PDB file of C-alpha atoms in Angstrom:
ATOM      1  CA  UNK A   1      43.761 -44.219  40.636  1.00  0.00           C
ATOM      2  CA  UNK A   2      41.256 -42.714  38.296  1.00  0.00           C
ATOM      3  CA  UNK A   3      42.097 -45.760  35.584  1.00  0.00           C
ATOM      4  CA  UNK A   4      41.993 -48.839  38.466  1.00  0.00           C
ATOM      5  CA  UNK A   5      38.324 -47.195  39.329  1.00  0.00           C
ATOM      6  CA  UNK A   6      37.018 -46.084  35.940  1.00  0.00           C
ATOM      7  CA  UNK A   7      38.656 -47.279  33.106  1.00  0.00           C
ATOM      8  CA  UNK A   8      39.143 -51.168  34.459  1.00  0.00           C
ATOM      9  CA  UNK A   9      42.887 -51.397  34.911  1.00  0.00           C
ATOM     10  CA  UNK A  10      42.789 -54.336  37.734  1.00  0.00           C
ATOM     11  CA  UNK A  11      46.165 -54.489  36.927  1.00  0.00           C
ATOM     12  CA  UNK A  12      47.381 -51.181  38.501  1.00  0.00           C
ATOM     13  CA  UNK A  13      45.889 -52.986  41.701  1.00  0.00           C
ATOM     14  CA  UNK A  14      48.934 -55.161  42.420  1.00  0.00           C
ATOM     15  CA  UNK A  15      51.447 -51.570  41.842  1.00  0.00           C
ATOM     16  CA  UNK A  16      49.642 -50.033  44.655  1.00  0.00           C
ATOM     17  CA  UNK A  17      49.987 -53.157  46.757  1.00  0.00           C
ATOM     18  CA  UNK A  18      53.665 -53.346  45.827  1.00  0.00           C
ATOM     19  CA  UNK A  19      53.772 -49.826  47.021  1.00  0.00           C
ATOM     20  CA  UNK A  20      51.791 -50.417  50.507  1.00  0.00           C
ATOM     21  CA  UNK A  21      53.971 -53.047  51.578  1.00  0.00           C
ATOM     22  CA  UNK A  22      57.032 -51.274  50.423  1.00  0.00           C
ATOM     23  CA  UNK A  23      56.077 -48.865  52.623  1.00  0.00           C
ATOM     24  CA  UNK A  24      56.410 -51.134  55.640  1.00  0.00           C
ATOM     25  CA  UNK A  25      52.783 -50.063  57.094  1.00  0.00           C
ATOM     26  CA  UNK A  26      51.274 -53.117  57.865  1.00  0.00           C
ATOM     27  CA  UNK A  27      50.474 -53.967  60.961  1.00  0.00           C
ATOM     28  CA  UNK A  28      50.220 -57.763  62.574  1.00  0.00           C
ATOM     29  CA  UNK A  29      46.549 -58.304  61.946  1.00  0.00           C
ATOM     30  CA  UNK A  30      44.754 -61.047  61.858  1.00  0.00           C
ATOM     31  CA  UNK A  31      42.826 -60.827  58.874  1.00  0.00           C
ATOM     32  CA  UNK A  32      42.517 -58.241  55.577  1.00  0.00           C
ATOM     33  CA  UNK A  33      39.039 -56.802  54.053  1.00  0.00           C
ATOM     34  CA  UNK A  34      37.768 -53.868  52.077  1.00  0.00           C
ATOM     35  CA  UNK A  35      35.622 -51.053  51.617  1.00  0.00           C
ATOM     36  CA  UNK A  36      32.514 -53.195  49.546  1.00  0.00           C
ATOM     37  CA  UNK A  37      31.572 -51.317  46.646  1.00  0.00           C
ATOM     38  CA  UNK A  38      27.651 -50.693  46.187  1.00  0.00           C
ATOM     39  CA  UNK A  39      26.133 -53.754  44.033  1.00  0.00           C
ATOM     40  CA  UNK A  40      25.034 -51.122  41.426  1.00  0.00           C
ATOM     41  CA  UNK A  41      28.844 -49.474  40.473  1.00  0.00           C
ATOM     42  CA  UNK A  42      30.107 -53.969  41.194  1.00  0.00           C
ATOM     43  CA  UNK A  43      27.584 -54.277  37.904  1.00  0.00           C
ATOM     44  CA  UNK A  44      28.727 -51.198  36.134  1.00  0.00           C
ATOM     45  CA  UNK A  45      32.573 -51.724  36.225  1.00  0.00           C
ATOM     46  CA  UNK A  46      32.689 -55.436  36.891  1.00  0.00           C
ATOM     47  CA  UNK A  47      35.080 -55.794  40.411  1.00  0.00           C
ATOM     48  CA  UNK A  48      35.605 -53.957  43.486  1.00  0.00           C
ATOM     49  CA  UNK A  49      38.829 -51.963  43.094  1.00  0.00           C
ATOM     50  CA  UNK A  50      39.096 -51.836  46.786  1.00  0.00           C
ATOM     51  CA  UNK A  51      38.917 -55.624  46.876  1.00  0.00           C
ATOM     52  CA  UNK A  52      41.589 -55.929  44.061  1.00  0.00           C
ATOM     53  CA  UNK A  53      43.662 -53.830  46.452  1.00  0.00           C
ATOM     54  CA  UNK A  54      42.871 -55.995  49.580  1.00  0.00           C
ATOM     55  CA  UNK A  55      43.692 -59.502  47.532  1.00  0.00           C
ATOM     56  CA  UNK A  56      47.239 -57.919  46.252  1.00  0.00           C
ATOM     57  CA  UNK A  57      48.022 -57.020  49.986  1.00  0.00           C
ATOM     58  CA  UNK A  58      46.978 -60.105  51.831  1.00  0.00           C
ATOM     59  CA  UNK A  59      48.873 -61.835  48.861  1.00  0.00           C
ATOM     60  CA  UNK A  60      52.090 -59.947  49.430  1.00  0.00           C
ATOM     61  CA  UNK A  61      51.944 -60.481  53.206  1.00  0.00           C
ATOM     62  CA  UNK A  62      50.637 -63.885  53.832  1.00  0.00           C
ATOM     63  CA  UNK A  63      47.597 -62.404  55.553  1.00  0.00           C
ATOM     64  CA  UNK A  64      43.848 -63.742  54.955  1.00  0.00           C
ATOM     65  CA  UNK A  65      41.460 -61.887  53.178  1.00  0.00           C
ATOM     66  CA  UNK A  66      37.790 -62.019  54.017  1.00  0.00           C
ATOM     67  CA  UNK A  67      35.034 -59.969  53.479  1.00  0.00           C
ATOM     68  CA  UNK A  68      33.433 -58.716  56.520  1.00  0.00           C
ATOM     69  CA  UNK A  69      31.256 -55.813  55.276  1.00  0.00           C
ATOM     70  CA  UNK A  70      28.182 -55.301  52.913  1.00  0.00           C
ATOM     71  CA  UNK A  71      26.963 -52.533  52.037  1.00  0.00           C
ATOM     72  CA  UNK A  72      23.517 -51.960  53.786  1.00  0.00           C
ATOM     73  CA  UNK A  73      21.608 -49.391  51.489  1.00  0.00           C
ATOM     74  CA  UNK A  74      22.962 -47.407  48.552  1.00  0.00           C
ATOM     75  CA  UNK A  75      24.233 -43.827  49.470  1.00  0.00           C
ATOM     76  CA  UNK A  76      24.545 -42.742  45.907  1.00  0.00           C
ATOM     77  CA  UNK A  77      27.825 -41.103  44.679  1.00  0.00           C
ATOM     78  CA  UNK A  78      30.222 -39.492  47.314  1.00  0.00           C
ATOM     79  CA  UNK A  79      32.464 -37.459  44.764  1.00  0.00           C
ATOM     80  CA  UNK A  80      30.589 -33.936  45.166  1.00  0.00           C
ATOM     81  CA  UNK A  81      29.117 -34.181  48.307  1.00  0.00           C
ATOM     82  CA  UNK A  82      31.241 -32.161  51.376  1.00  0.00           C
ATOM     83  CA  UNK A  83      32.267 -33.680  54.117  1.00  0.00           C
ATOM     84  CA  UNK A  84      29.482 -33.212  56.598  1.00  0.00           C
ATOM     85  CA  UNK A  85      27.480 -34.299  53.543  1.00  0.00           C
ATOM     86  CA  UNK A  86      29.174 -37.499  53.138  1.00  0.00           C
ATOM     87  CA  UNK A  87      29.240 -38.329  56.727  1.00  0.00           C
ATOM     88  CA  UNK A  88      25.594 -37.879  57.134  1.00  0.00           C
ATOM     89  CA  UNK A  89      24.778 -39.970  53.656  1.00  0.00           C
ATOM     90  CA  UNK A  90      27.249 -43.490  55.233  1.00  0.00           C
ATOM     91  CA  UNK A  91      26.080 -43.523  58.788  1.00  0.00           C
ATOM     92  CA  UNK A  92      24.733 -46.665  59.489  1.00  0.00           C
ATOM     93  CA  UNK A  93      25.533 -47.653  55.787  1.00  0.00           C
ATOM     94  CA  UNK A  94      27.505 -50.276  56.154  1.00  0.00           C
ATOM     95  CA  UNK A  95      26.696 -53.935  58.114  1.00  0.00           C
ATOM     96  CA  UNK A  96      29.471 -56.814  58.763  1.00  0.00           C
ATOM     97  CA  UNK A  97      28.578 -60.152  57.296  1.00  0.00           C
ATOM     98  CA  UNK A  98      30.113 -62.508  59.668  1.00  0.00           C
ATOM     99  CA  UNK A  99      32.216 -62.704  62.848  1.00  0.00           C
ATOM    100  CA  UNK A 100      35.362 -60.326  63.342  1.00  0.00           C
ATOM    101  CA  UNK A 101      38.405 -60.691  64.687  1.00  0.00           C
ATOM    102  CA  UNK A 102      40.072 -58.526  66.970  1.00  0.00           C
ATOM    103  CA  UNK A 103      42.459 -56.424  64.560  1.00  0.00           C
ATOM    104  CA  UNK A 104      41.624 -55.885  61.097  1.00  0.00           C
ATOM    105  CA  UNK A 105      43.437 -53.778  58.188  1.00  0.00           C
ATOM    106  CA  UNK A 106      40.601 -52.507  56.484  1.00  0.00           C
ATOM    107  CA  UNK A 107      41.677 -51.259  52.492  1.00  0.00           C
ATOM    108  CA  UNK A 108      40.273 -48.798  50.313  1.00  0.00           C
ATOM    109  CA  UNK A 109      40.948 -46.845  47.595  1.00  0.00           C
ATOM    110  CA  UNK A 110      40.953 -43.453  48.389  1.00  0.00           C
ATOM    111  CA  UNK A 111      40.562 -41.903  51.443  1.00  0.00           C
ATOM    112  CA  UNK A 112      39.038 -38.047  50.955  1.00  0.00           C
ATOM    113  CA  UNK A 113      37.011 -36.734  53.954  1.00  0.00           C
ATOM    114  CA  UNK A 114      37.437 -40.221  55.567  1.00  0.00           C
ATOM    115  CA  UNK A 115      33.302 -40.735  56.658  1.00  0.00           C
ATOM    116  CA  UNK A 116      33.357 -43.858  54.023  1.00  0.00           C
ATOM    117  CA  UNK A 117      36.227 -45.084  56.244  1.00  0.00           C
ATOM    118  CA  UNK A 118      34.847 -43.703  59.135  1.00  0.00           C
ATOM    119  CA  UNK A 119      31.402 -45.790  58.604  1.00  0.00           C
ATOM    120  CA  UNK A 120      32.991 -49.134  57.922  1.00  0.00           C
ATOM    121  CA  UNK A 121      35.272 -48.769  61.060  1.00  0.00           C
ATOM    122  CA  UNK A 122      32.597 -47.903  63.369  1.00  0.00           C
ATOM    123  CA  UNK A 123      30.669 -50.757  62.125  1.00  0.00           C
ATOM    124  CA  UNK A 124      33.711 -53.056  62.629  1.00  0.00           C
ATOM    125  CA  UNK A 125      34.324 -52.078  65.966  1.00  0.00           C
ATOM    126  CA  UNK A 126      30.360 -52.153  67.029  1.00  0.00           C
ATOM    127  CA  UNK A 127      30.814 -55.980  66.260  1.00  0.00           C
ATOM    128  CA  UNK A 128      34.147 -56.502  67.942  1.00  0.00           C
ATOM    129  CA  UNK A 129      36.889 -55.430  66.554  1.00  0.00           C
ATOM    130  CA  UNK A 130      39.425 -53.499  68.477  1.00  0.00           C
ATOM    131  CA  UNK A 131      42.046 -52.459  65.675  1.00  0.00           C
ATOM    132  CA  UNK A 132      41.072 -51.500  63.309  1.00  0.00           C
ATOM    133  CA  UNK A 133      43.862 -49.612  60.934  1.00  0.00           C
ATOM    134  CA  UNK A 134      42.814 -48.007  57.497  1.00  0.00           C
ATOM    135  CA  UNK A 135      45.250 -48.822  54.463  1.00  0.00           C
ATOM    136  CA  UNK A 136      44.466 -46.504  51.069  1.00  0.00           C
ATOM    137  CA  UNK A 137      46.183 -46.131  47.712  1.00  0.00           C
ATOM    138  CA  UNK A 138      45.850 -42.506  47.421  1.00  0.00           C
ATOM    139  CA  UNK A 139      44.613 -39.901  49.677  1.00  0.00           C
ATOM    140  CA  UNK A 140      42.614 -36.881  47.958  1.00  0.00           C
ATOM    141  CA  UNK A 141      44.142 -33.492  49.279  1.00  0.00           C
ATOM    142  CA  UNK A 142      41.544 -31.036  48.595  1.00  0.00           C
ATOM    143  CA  UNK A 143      39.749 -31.728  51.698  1.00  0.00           C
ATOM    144  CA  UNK A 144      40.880 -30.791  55.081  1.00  0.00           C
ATOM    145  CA  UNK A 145      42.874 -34.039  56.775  1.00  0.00           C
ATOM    146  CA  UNK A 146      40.154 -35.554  58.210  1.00  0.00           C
ATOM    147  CA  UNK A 147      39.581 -37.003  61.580  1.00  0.00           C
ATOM    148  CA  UNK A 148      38.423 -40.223  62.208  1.00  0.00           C
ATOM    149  CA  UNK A 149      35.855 -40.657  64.300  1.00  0.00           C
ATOM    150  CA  UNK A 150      35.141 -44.533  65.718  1.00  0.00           C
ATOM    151  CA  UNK A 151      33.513 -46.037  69.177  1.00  0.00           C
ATOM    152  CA  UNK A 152      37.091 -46.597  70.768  1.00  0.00           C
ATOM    153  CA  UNK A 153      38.659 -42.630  70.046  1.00  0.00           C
ATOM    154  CA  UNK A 154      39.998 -41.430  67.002  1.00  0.00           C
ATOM    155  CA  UNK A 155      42.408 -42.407  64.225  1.00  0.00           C
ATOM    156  CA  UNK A 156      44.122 -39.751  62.153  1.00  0.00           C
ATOM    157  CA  UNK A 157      44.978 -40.427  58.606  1.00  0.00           C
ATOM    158  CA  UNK A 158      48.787 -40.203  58.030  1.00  0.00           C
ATOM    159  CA  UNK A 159      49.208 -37.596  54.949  1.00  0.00           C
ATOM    160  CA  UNK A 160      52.664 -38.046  53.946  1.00  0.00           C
ATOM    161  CA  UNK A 161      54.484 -40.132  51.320  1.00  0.00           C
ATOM    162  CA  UNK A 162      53.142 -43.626  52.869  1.00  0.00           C
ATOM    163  CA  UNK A 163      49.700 -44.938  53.564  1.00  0.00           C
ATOM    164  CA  UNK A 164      48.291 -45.289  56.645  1.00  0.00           C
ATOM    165  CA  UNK A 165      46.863 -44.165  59.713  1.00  0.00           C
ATOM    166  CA  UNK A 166      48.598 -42.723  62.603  1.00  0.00           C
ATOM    167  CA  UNK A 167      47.431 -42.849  66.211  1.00  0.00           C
ATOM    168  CA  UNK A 168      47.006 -39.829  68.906  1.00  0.00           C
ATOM    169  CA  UNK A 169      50.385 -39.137  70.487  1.00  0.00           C
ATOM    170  CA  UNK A 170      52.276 -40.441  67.846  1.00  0.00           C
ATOM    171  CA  UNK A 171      53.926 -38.201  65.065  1.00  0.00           C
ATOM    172  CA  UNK A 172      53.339 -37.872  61.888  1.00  0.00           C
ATOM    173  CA  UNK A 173      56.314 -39.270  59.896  1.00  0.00           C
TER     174      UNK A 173
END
């Protein structure tokens, strides 16, 4: 993960798509988007890895990609900032660009504390959407599992060997 964010191997994208939809975890959505990356780090590395992840996933699965969320101000970098930290530096931070749909997959990289995540969903769901479900690469494990807060009730993030998101009620596989 480090080298698809840092060191520009794009490539290693389309290996962690293989590996999402290996993992039979997609849901029938009606479109794919992304965590957007701030304009500032777009400059600096030159793509979105989360993006490059979105565009290898709607590719394996037929599904349409759009971009439905900007970033609305710069929250600076997350990486050593706590969880109740991070959650109070991406409220409001994020703003959709055009209409939703109903049910969305929403990709992104990693998920750590899951306020990013968190963020983008609530501002999905504040414009419409009613599913939203949360696809990542790689989950960072030296964070308590978070807990998901959105408008609708709460998603928890699925922490074993496949991506994902499970929902209230249902076990953890």
């Amino acid at each position: 993960m480090h080298r698809l964010k840092f060191s520009g191997w794009r490539d290693i994208a389309s290996a962690f798509a293989d590996a999402i939809v290996a993992c039979d975890e997609i849901p029938p959505v009606q479109v794919v988007t992304w965590v957007p990356l701030a304009r500032r780090r777009l400059a600096e590395r030159g793509y979105d890895q989360a993006r490059a992840l979105a565009v290898g996933l709607g590719h394996r699965t037929g599904l349409p990609v759009a971009r439905l969320l900007r970033r609305a101000r710069s929250t600076g970098p997350q990486a050593r900032r706590g969880g109740a930290e991070r959650r109070a530096a991406m409220r409001g931070s994020f703003e959709v660009t055009r209409a939703v749909p109903e049910s969305i997959v929403l990709v992104d990289d990693v998920l750590t504390t899951g306020a990013t995540a968190g963020a983008c969903a609530e501002a999905l769901a504040t414009a419409g959407a009613r599913r939203i479900h949360l696809v990542t690469a790689a989950r960072a494990f030296h964070d308590p599992v978070p807990t998901l807060r959105v408008p609708h009730g709460r998603a928890y993030p699925r922490t074993g060997p496949r991506p994902g998101l499970w929902l209230p009620g249902e076990p953890p596989r």
